[in-house]
Amino acid sequence: MHAERLWQAALGQLQVEMPKAAFDTWVRDAQLLAYEDGQFIVGVQNAFARDWLAERLGPIVTRVLTGIAGRTVEVRFVVWQPEPSPGEPAPAEIPAGLQVGLNPRYTFENFVVGKSNRLAQAAAQAVVDNPAGPYNPLFLYGGVGLGKTHLLHAIAHACAAAEQRAVYVSAEDFTNELIDAIRTHSTAAFRDRYRQADLLLVDDVQFIAGKESTQEEFFHTFNALHGQAKQIVLSSDRSAKSFVTLEERLRSRFEWGLAADIQPPDFETRVAILRSKAERAGRSVQQEYLELIARRAQNNIRELEGALTRAFALADLTGAELGEETIEASLSELASKSRTLTPGKIIAAVAQQFQVPEAELCGPRRTRQLALPRQVAMYLIREETDESLPRIGQALGGRDHTTVMYGYERIADRLETDEGLRRQVLAIRSSLFQ
Ligand code: ADP
Ligand code: MG
Protein backbone atom coordinates (compact mmCIF):
# COMPACT_ATOMS: atom_id res chain seq x y z
CA MET A 1 0.00 0.00 0.00
CA HIS A 2 1.05 3.57 -0.69
CA ALA A 3 2.69 5.27 2.34
CA GLU A 4 0.25 8.16 2.40
CA ARG A 5 -2.69 5.75 2.38
CA LEU A 6 -1.15 3.79 5.22
CA TRP A 7 -0.75 6.99 7.15
CA GLN A 8 -4.36 8.01 6.50
CA ALA A 9 -5.57 4.60 7.64
CA ALA A 10 -3.45 4.91 10.77
CA LEU A 11 -4.98 8.32 11.45
CA GLY A 12 -8.41 6.77 11.15
CA GLN A 13 -7.57 4.12 13.68
CA LEU A 14 -5.99 6.58 16.08
CA GLN A 15 -9.05 8.75 15.90
CA VAL A 16 -11.15 5.87 17.09
CA GLU A 17 -8.72 4.82 19.81
CA MET A 18 -7.84 8.18 21.30
CA PRO A 19 -9.89 10.69 23.28
CA LYS A 20 -11.21 13.20 20.77
CA ALA A 21 -9.50 16.25 22.26
CA ALA A 22 -6.14 14.53 22.30
CA PHE A 23 -6.53 13.49 18.70
CA ASP A 24 -7.61 16.96 17.60
CA THR A 25 -4.77 18.62 19.44
CA TRP A 26 -1.88 16.39 18.60
CA VAL A 27 -2.63 14.21 15.67
CA ARG A 28 -5.10 15.87 13.35
CA ASP A 29 -2.63 18.34 11.80
CA ALA A 30 0.31 15.97 11.68
CA GLN A 31 1.47 15.34 8.13
CA LEU A 32 3.36 12.54 6.57
CA LEU A 33 6.43 14.21 5.06
CA ALA A 34 8.37 11.26 3.81
CA TYR A 35 8.66 7.52 3.93
CA GLU A 36 12.16 6.13 3.72
CA ASP A 37 13.42 2.62 4.43
CA GLY A 38 10.60 1.58 6.68
CA GLN A 39 10.64 4.92 8.50
CA PHE A 40 7.65 7.28 8.50
CA ILE A 41 8.71 10.89 8.97
CA VAL A 42 5.83 12.88 10.35
CA GLY A 43 5.78 16.68 10.54
CA VAL A 44 4.10 18.45 13.46
CA GLN A 45 3.66 22.14 14.22
CA ASN A 46 5.99 22.74 17.14
CA ALA A 47 8.52 21.20 19.45
CA PHE A 48 5.94 20.75 22.16
CA ALA A 49 3.81 18.58 19.91
CA ARG A 50 6.84 16.67 18.68
CA ASP A 51 7.97 15.74 22.17
CA TRP A 52 4.51 14.91 23.36
CA LEU A 53 3.85 12.69 20.38
CA ALA A 54 7.19 10.95 20.48
CA GLU A 55 6.91 10.23 24.16
CA ARG A 56 3.33 9.22 24.66
CA LEU A 57 2.09 8.29 21.24
CA GLY A 58 5.19 7.00 19.52
CA PRO A 59 4.63 3.39 20.54
CA ILE A 60 0.93 3.47 19.67
CA VAL A 61 1.48 5.05 16.28
CA THR A 62 4.23 2.57 15.52
CA ARG A 63 2.04 -0.34 16.54
CA VAL A 64 -0.90 0.86 14.46
CA LEU A 65 1.22 1.52 11.39
CA THR A 66 3.05 -1.76 11.72
CA GLY A 67 -0.27 -3.52 12.00
CA ILE A 68 -1.64 -1.93 8.85
CA ALA A 69 1.56 -2.13 6.83
CA GLY A 70 2.09 -5.77 7.72
CA ARG A 71 5.79 -5.19 8.37
CA THR A 72 7.83 -3.49 11.07
CA VAL A 73 8.01 0.25 10.59
CA GLU A 74 9.41 3.13 12.60
CA VAL A 75 8.03 6.59 13.12
CA ARG A 76 9.97 9.79 13.61
CA PHE A 77 8.36 13.13 14.47
CA VAL A 78 9.91 16.38 13.27
CA VAL A 79 8.91 20.02 13.56
CA TRP A 80 7.64 21.27 10.29
CA GLN A 81 5.75 24.34 9.17
CA PRO A 82 4.33 24.83 5.74
CA GLU A 83 6.03 27.67 3.85
CA PRO A 84 3.67 30.58 3.32
CA SER A 85 2.89 30.75 -0.38
CA PRO A 86 4.50 33.70 -2.22
CA GLY A 87 1.41 35.89 -2.55
CA GLU A 88 0.42 35.55 1.07
CA PRO A 89 1.08 38.44 3.45
CA ALA A 90 3.19 37.72 6.51
CA PRO A 91 1.01 37.41 9.65
CA ALA A 92 2.39 40.67 11.06
CA GLU A 93 0.71 42.63 8.26
CA ILE A 94 -2.75 41.41 9.11
CA PRO A 95 -4.39 44.11 11.22
CA ALA A 96 -4.50 43.04 14.83
CA GLY A 97 -7.67 41.46 16.05
CA LEU A 98 -9.18 41.05 12.64
CA GLN A 99 -9.25 37.30 12.27
CA VAL A 100 -8.40 36.32 15.80
CA GLY A 101 -10.55 33.56 17.16
CA LEU A 102 -12.31 32.87 13.88
CA ASN A 103 -12.67 29.33 12.70
CA PRO A 104 -11.49 29.23 9.06
CA ARG A 105 -13.99 26.48 8.33
CA TYR A 106 -16.97 28.61 9.32
CA THR A 107 -17.60 30.35 6.00
CA PHE A 108 -20.72 31.04 3.96
CA GLU A 109 -19.41 28.61 1.39
CA ASN A 110 -19.45 25.80 3.93
CA PHE A 111 -22.87 26.68 5.29
CA VAL A 112 -25.63 24.48 3.93
CA VAL A 113 -28.92 26.29 3.56
CA GLY A 114 -32.24 24.59 4.23
CA LYS A 115 -35.71 25.49 5.41
CA SER A 116 -34.61 25.61 9.03
CA ASN A 117 -31.91 28.25 8.59
CA ARG A 118 -32.78 30.01 5.32
CA LEU A 119 -33.92 33.27 6.88
CA ALA A 120 -30.91 33.49 9.19
CA GLN A 121 -28.48 32.78 6.37
CA ALA A 122 -30.10 35.27 4.01
CA ALA A 123 -30.09 37.95 6.70
CA ALA A 124 -26.42 37.27 7.47
CA GLN A 125 -25.59 37.58 3.78
CA ALA A 126 -27.62 40.79 3.53
CA VAL A 127 -25.62 42.29 6.37
CA VAL A 128 -22.42 41.60 4.46
CA ASP A 129 -23.82 43.08 1.24
CA ASN A 130 -25.39 46.07 2.89
CA PRO A 131 -23.97 46.71 6.36
CA ALA A 132 -25.92 48.95 8.71
CA GLY A 133 -28.91 48.71 6.40
CA PRO A 134 -32.37 47.64 7.50
CA TYR A 135 -31.16 44.65 9.53
CA ASN A 136 -29.36 46.51 12.25
CA PRO A 137 -28.97 44.91 14.66
CA LEU A 138 -29.31 41.43 13.26
CA PHE A 139 -30.34 39.11 16.05
CA LEU A 140 -29.89 35.39 15.38
CA TYR A 141 -31.33 32.94 17.82
CA GLY A 142 -31.70 29.19 18.07
CA GLY A 143 -30.68 26.11 20.05
CA VAL A 144 -27.15 24.85 20.50
CA GLY A 145 -25.21 23.34 17.64
CA LEU A 146 -27.47 24.82 14.96
CA GLY A 147 -25.00 27.16 13.28
CA LYS A 148 -25.17 30.54 15.04
CA THR A 149 -21.45 30.79 15.66
CA HIS A 150 -20.80 29.48 12.15
CA LEU A 151 -22.86 32.32 10.65
CA LEU A 152 -21.25 34.98 12.84
CA HIS A 153 -17.79 33.83 11.81
CA ALA A 154 -18.92 33.70 8.16
CA ILE A 155 -19.99 37.34 8.36
CA ALA A 156 -16.68 38.29 9.98
CA HIS A 157 -14.67 36.46 7.31
CA ALA A 158 -16.60 38.11 4.51
CA CYS A 159 -16.25 41.57 6.06
CA ALA A 160 -12.54 41.14 6.72
CA ALA A 161 -12.14 40.21 3.05
CA ALA A 162 -13.89 43.49 2.18
CA GLU A 163 -11.47 45.32 4.52
CA GLN A 164 -14.13 46.14 7.06
CA ARG A 165 -13.09 46.06 10.68
CA ALA A 166 -15.15 43.20 12.00
CA VAL A 167 -14.78 42.43 15.68
CA TYR A 168 -16.11 39.09 16.87
CA VAL A 169 -16.44 38.41 20.58
CA SER A 170 -18.41 36.04 22.74
CA ALA A 171 -20.53 37.80 25.32
CA GLU A 172 -18.59 35.92 27.95
CA ASP A 173 -15.24 37.24 26.74
CA PHE A 174 -16.75 40.71 26.49
CA THR A 175 -17.78 40.39 30.13
CA ASN A 176 -14.41 39.08 31.27
CA GLU A 177 -12.50 41.74 29.34
CA LEU A 178 -14.68 44.39 30.87
CA ILE A 179 -14.04 43.07 34.36
CA ASP A 180 -10.30 43.05 33.67
CA ALA A 181 -10.45 46.55 32.20
CA ILE A 182 -12.19 47.87 35.29
CA ARG A 183 -9.67 46.14 37.52
CA THR A 184 -6.68 47.52 35.61
CA HIS A 185 -8.19 50.97 35.02
CA SER A 186 -8.11 50.53 31.28
CA THR A 187 -11.74 50.91 30.35
CA ALA A 188 -10.86 53.60 27.79
CA ALA A 189 -8.83 51.13 25.76
CA PHE A 190 -11.57 48.57 26.15
CA ARG A 191 -14.14 51.00 24.77
CA ASP A 192 -11.94 52.03 21.87
CA ARG A 193 -11.45 48.48 20.82
CA TYR A 194 -15.15 47.88 20.48
CA ARG A 195 -16.27 51.30 19.40
CA GLN A 196 -13.89 51.45 16.46
CA ALA A 197 -15.40 48.40 14.84
CA ASP A 198 -17.25 48.73 11.55
CA LEU A 199 -19.06 45.61 12.51
CA LEU A 200 -19.46 44.13 15.95
CA LEU A 201 -20.50 40.51 16.33
CA VAL A 202 -21.41 39.35 19.80
CA ASP A 203 -22.01 35.64 20.26
CA ASP A 204 -24.25 34.14 22.95
CA VAL A 205 -25.60 37.38 24.38
CA GLN A 206 -27.80 35.40 26.76
CA PHE A 207 -24.64 35.27 28.83
CA ILE A 208 -25.00 38.89 29.93
CA ALA A 209 -28.54 38.42 31.19
CA GLY A 210 -28.47 39.29 34.87
CA LYS A 211 -25.03 40.94 34.70
CA GLU A 212 -25.81 44.57 35.26
CA SER A 213 -22.52 46.33 34.69
CA THR A 214 -21.88 44.34 31.52
CA GLN A 215 -25.31 45.25 30.23
CA GLU A 216 -24.68 48.88 30.99
CA GLU A 217 -21.38 48.87 29.11
CA PHE A 218 -22.83 46.92 26.25
CA PHE A 219 -25.75 49.31 26.03
CA HIS A 220 -23.35 52.23 25.53
CA THR A 221 -21.23 50.35 23.03
CA PHE A 222 -24.37 49.43 21.16
CA ASN A 223 -25.60 53.01 21.05
CA ALA A 224 -22.21 54.40 20.04
CA LEU A 225 -21.93 51.99 17.12
CA HIS A 226 -25.52 52.13 16.03
CA GLY A 227 -25.38 55.93 16.16
CA GLN A 228 -22.44 55.92 13.75
CA ALA A 229 -24.25 53.62 11.34
CA LYS A 230 -22.10 50.61 12.21
CA GLN A 231 -23.51 47.11 11.95
CA ILE A 232 -24.19 44.98 15.00
CA VAL A 233 -24.90 41.25 14.90
CA LEU A 234 -25.96 39.29 17.96
CA SER A 235 -26.61 35.64 18.62
CA SER A 236 -28.49 34.05 21.44
CA ASP A 237 -29.89 30.70 22.43
CA ARG A 238 -33.26 32.31 23.06
CA SER A 239 -35.42 35.05 21.62
CA ALA A 240 -35.01 38.61 22.91
CA LYS A 241 -38.51 38.46 24.37
CA SER A 242 -37.63 35.61 26.66
CA PHE A 243 -34.77 37.43 28.36
CA VAL A 244 -36.21 37.80 31.80
CA THR A 245 -33.26 39.56 33.36
CA LEU A 246 -32.17 41.70 30.46
CA GLU A 247 -32.66 45.36 31.01
CA GLU A 248 -35.74 46.61 29.22
CA ARG A 249 -33.89 49.26 27.26
CA LEU A 250 -31.34 46.74 25.99
CA ARG A 251 -33.99 44.22 25.07
CA SER A 252 -35.88 46.80 23.05
CA ARG A 253 -32.64 47.69 21.19
CA PHE A 254 -32.27 44.05 20.23
CA GLU A 255 -35.65 44.23 18.58
CA TRP A 256 -34.91 47.28 16.44
CA GLY A 257 -33.57 45.42 13.45
CA LEU A 258 -34.32 41.90 12.35
CA ALA A 259 -34.64 38.82 14.52
CA ALA A 260 -34.13 35.55 12.67
CA ASP A 261 -34.42 32.15 14.27
CA ILE A 262 -32.66 28.92 13.36
CA GLN A 263 -34.59 25.72 13.81
CA PRO A 264 -33.21 22.19 14.08
CA PRO A 265 -32.50 20.98 10.54
CA ASP A 266 -35.04 18.75 8.85
CA PHE A 267 -34.07 15.43 7.37
CA GLU A 268 -33.22 16.80 3.88
CA THR A 269 -30.98 19.49 5.31
CA ARG A 270 -29.22 16.99 7.54
CA VAL A 271 -28.49 14.82 4.53
CA ALA A 272 -27.28 17.86 2.56
CA ILE A 273 -24.95 18.87 5.39
CA LEU A 274 -23.52 15.36 5.53
CA ARG A 275 -23.03 15.32 1.78
CA SER A 276 -21.25 18.66 1.83
CA LYS A 277 -19.00 17.51 4.63
CA ALA A 278 -18.19 14.25 2.88
CA GLU A 279 -17.33 16.11 -0.31
CA ARG A 280 -15.03 18.46 1.52
CA ALA A 281 -13.30 15.43 3.01
CA GLY A 282 -12.89 14.12 -0.53
CA ARG A 283 -15.08 11.06 0.04
CA SER A 284 -17.99 9.80 -1.91
CA VAL A 285 -20.72 8.20 0.14
CA GLN A 286 -23.89 6.63 -1.17
CA GLN A 287 -27.08 8.53 -0.51
CA GLU A 288 -28.62 5.71 1.53
CA TYR A 289 -25.75 5.78 4.01
CA LEU A 290 -25.95 9.53 4.44
CA GLU A 291 -29.64 9.02 5.12
CA LEU A 292 -28.91 6.34 7.67
CA ILE A 293 -26.72 8.73 9.65
CA ALA A 294 -29.15 11.61 9.23
CA ARG A 295 -31.96 9.50 10.67
CA ARG A 296 -29.94 8.65 13.74
CA ALA A 297 -28.30 11.98 14.59
CA GLN A 298 -31.23 14.34 14.82
CA ASN A 299 -30.58 16.83 17.55
CA ASN A 300 -27.95 19.12 16.25
CA ILE A 301 -25.34 19.54 13.61
CA ARG A 302 -22.31 19.02 15.77
CA GLU A 303 -23.59 15.55 16.63
CA LEU A 304 -24.23 14.89 12.95
CA GLU A 305 -20.68 15.85 11.99
CA GLY A 306 -19.25 13.68 14.75
CA ALA A 307 -21.15 10.62 13.54
CA LEU A 308 -19.85 11.03 10.00
CA THR A 309 -16.25 11.56 11.08
CA ARG A 310 -16.35 8.41 13.16
CA ALA A 311 -17.86 6.41 10.33
CA PHE A 312 -15.01 7.50 8.03
CA ALA A 313 -12.41 6.57 10.60
CA LEU A 314 -13.90 3.13 11.08
CA ALA A 315 -14.19 2.53 7.35
CA ASP A 316 -10.52 3.42 6.89
CA LEU A 317 -9.61 1.00 9.60
CA THR A 318 -11.27 -1.95 8.05
CA GLY A 319 -10.28 -0.79 4.57
CA ALA A 320 -13.93 -1.21 3.63
CA GLU A 321 -16.28 1.07 1.77
CA LEU A 322 -18.50 3.02 4.06
CA GLY A 323 -21.44 0.68 4.55
CA GLU A 324 -24.30 -0.09 6.84
CA GLU A 325 -22.20 -2.13 9.24
CA THR A 326 -19.52 0.52 9.64
CA ILE A 327 -22.13 3.16 10.21
CA GLU A 328 -24.03 1.16 12.80
CA ALA A 329 -20.76 0.37 14.54
CA SER A 330 -19.68 3.99 14.55
CA LEU A 331 -23.06 5.17 15.80
CA SER A 332 -23.02 2.76 18.68
CA GLU A 333 -19.41 3.72 19.31
CA LEU A 334 -20.75 7.24 19.63
CA ALA A 335 -23.10 6.12 22.35
CA SER A 336 -20.67 4.09 24.41
CA LYS A 337 -18.73 6.10 26.90
CA SER A 338 -16.28 5.28 29.58
CA ARG A 339 -17.72 3.37 32.52
CA THR A 340 -14.98 4.04 35.01
CA LEU A 341 -14.94 7.82 35.02
CA THR A 342 -17.23 9.61 37.43
CA PRO A 343 -18.04 13.32 37.66
CA GLY A 344 -16.17 13.39 40.97
CA LYS A 345 -12.96 12.09 39.42
CA ILE A 346 -13.20 14.56 36.59
CA ILE A 347 -13.86 17.49 38.90
CA ALA A 348 -10.84 16.51 40.98
CA ALA A 349 -8.62 16.32 37.89
CA VAL A 350 -9.83 19.69 36.64
CA ALA A 351 -9.27 21.29 40.04
CA GLN A 352 -5.78 19.87 40.10
CA GLN A 353 -4.93 21.14 36.63
CA PHE A 354 -6.21 24.66 37.21
CA GLN A 355 -4.96 24.78 40.79
CA VAL A 356 -8.29 25.71 42.31
CA PRO A 357 -9.91 24.04 45.31
CA GLU A 358 -12.48 21.42 44.38
CA ALA A 359 -15.00 22.92 46.75
CA GLU A 360 -14.74 26.24 44.94
CA LEU A 361 -15.48 24.59 41.61
CA CYS A 362 -18.74 23.37 43.05
CA GLY A 363 -19.32 26.50 45.06
CA PRO A 364 -21.38 29.61 44.40
CA ARG A 365 -18.61 32.07 43.47
CA ARG A 366 -18.54 33.15 39.84
CA THR A 367 -15.16 34.73 39.30
CA ARG A 368 -13.29 34.40 36.07
CA GLN A 369 -10.69 32.15 37.73
CA LEU A 370 -13.45 29.69 38.52
CA ALA A 371 -15.65 30.09 35.46
CA LEU A 372 -13.25 28.53 32.99
CA PRO A 373 -12.32 25.42 35.01
CA ARG A 374 -15.96 24.92 35.88
CA GLN A 375 -16.93 24.96 32.21
CA VAL A 376 -14.08 22.62 31.40
CA ALA A 377 -15.46 20.24 34.02
CA MET A 378 -18.92 20.47 32.43
CA TYR A 379 -17.40 19.76 29.06
CA LEU A 380 -15.35 16.78 30.18
CA ILE A 381 -18.09 15.18 32.23
CA ARG A 382 -20.44 15.44 29.28
CA GLU A 383 -17.88 14.03 26.86
CA GLU A 384 -16.59 11.24 29.04
CA THR A 385 -19.57 10.00 31.03
CA ASP A 386 -23.23 9.20 30.48
CA GLU A 387 -24.44 11.75 33.01
CA SER A 388 -27.41 13.88 31.95
CA LEU A 389 -27.18 17.67 31.92
CA PRO A 390 -29.19 18.13 35.13
CA ARG A 391 -27.02 15.57 36.89
CA ILE A 392 -23.86 17.30 35.73
CA GLY A 393 -25.33 20.50 37.12
CA GLN A 394 -25.96 18.75 40.42
CA ALA A 395 -22.43 17.37 40.58
CA LEU A 396 -21.13 20.91 40.19
CA GLY A 397 -23.02 22.30 43.13
CA GLY A 398 -26.60 22.48 41.88
CA ARG A 399 -26.24 24.43 38.65
CA ASP A 400 -28.98 24.69 36.08
CA HIS A 401 -28.88 22.34 33.10
CA THR A 402 -28.91 25.27 30.66
CA THR A 403 -25.77 26.60 32.35
CA VAL A 404 -24.14 23.22 31.81
CA MET A 405 -25.19 23.11 28.18
CA TYR A 406 -23.85 26.58 27.65
CA GLY A 407 -20.56 25.77 29.37
CA TYR A 408 -20.16 22.66 27.27
CA GLU A 409 -20.76 24.51 23.99
CA ARG A 410 -18.49 27.29 25.02
CA ILE A 411 -15.55 24.97 25.61
CA ALA A 412 -16.30 22.96 22.47
CA ASP A 413 -16.14 26.22 20.49
CA ARG A 414 -13.00 27.45 22.16
CA LEU A 415 -11.15 24.19 21.69
CA GLU A 416 -11.38 24.79 17.95
CA THR A 417 -9.21 27.88 18.15
CA ASP A 418 -7.55 28.16 21.55
CA GLU A 419 -4.35 26.19 21.64
CA GLY A 420 -3.58 26.94 25.30
CA LEU A 421 -6.93 25.59 26.38
CA ARG A 422 -6.50 22.51 24.23
CA ARG A 423 -3.27 21.78 26.04
CA GLN A 424 -4.90 22.10 29.42
CA VAL A 425 -7.83 19.89 28.52
CA LEU A 426 -5.44 17.39 27.07
CA ALA A 427 -3.37 17.36 30.25
CA ILE A 428 -6.51 16.65 32.25
CA ARG A 429 -7.51 13.88 29.93
CA SER A 430 -4.14 12.25 30.10
CA SER A 431 -4.23 12.37 33.88
CA LEU A 432 -7.68 10.76 33.81
CA PHE A 433 -6.69 8.01 31.43
CA GLN A 434 -3.40 7.13 33.03
P1 ADP B 1 -24.18 27.15 17.61
O1 ADP B 1 -23.26 28.32 17.68
O2 ADP B 1 -25.54 27.50 17.12
O3 ADP B 1 -24.22 26.36 18.87
P2 ADP B 1 -22.26 26.19 15.68
O4 ADP B 1 -22.24 27.37 14.77
O5 ADP B 1 -21.12 26.04 16.61
O6 ADP B 1 -23.64 26.15 16.50
O7 ADP B 1 -22.43 24.87 14.78
C1 ADP B 1 -22.08 23.56 15.26
C2 ADP B 1 -21.39 22.79 14.15
O8 ADP B 1 -22.30 22.54 13.09
C3 ADP B 1 -20.23 23.54 13.54
O9 ADP B 1 -19.20 22.64 13.24
C4 ADP B 1 -20.80 24.11 12.25
O10 ADP B 1 -19.82 24.27 11.24
C5 ADP B 1 -21.82 23.07 11.86
N1 ADP B 1 -22.96 23.65 11.15
C6 ADP B 1 -24.01 24.29 11.68
N2 ADP B 1 -24.90 24.66 10.74
C7 ADP B 1 -24.40 24.25 9.57
C8 ADP B 1 -24.86 24.33 8.20
N3 ADP B 1 -26.02 24.91 7.88
N4 ADP B 1 -24.08 23.81 7.25
C9 ADP B 1 -22.91 23.20 7.57
N5 ADP B 1 -22.42 23.08 8.82
C10 ADP B 1 -23.15 23.60 9.82
MG1 MG C 1 -22.12 29.01 19.30
PDB file of N, CA and C in Angstrom, residues 6-7 27 42 77 82 85 93 138 162 229 301 366 370:
ATOM      1  N   LEU A   6      -1.393   4.453   3.934  1.00  0.00           N
ATOM      2  CA  LEU A   6      -1.146   3.792   5.223  1.00  0.00           C
ATOM      3  C   LEU A   6      -1.282   4.800   6.356  1.00  0.00           C
ATOM      4  N   TRP A   7      -0.706   5.951   6.113  1.00  0.00           N
ATOM      5  CA  TRP A   7      -0.748   6.990   7.148  1.00  0.00           C
ATOM      6  C   TRP A   7      -2.187   7.412   7.416  1.00  0.00           C
ATOM      7  N   VAL A  27      -2.797  15.083  16.821  1.00  0.00           N
ATOM      8  CA  VAL A  27      -2.625  14.212  15.666  1.00  0.00           C
ATOM      9  C   VAL A  27      -3.238  14.770  14.390  1.00  0.00           C
ATOM     10  N   VAL A  42       7.094  12.179  10.190  1.00  0.00           N
ATOM     11  CA  VAL A  42       5.834  12.881  10.354  1.00  0.00           C
ATOM     12  C   VAL A  42       6.104  14.289  10.865  1.00  0.00           C
ATOM     13  N   PHE A  77       9.098  11.869  14.531  1.00  0.00           N
ATOM     14  CA  PHE A  77       8.362  13.127  14.466  1.00  0.00           C
ATOM     15  C   PHE A  77       9.336  14.285  14.331  1.00  0.00           C
ATOM     16  N   PRO A  82       4.458  24.573   7.173  1.00  0.00           N
ATOM     17  CA  PRO A  82       4.330  24.825   5.744  1.00  0.00           C
ATOM     18  C   PRO A  82       4.824  26.223   5.408  1.00  0.00           C
ATOM     19  N   SER A  85       2.737  30.659   1.072  1.00  0.00           N
ATOM     20  CA  SER A  85       2.890  30.747  -0.380  1.00  0.00           C
ATOM     21  C   SER A  85       3.224  32.196  -0.747  1.00  0.00           C
ATOM     22  N   GLU A  93       1.396  41.587   9.027  1.00  0.00           N
ATOM     23  CA  GLU A  93       0.710  42.630   8.261  1.00  0.00           C
ATOM     24  C   GLU A  93      -0.799  42.575   8.390  1.00  0.00           C
ATOM     25  N   LEU A 138     -28.788  42.750  13.630  1.00  0.00           N
ATOM     26  CA  LEU A 138     -29.310  41.434  13.257  1.00  0.00           C
ATOM     27  C   LEU A 138     -29.192  40.553  14.496  1.00  0.00           C
ATOM     28  N   ALA A 162     -13.518  42.207   2.776  1.00  0.00           N
ATOM     29  CA  ALA A 162     -13.888  43.490   2.179  1.00  0.00           C
ATOM     30  C   ALA A 162     -13.239  44.657   2.932  1.00  0.00           C
ATOM     31  N   ALA A 229     -23.882  54.484  12.469  1.00  0.00           N
ATOM     32  CA  ALA A 229     -24.249  53.618  11.345  1.00  0.00           C
ATOM     33  C   ALA A 229     -23.276  52.469  11.168  1.00  0.00           C
ATOM     34  N   ILE A 301     -26.233  19.777  14.736  1.00  0.00           N
ATOM     35  CA  ILE A 301     -25.344  19.539  13.611  1.00  0.00           C
ATOM     36  C   ILE A 301     -23.967  19.072  14.072  1.00  0.00           C
ATOM     37  N   ARG A 366     -18.563  33.156  41.298  1.00  0.00           N
ATOM     38  CA  ARG A 366     -18.540  33.148  39.838  1.00  0.00           C
ATOM     39  C   ARG A 366     -17.446  34.027  39.260  1.00  0.00           C
ATOM     40  N   LEU A 370     -12.688  30.920  38.312  1.00  0.00           N
ATOM     41  CA  LEU A 370     -13.448  29.685  38.517  1.00  0.00           C
ATOM     42  C   LEU A 370     -14.302  29.325  37.315  1.00  0.00           C
TER      43      LEU A 370
END
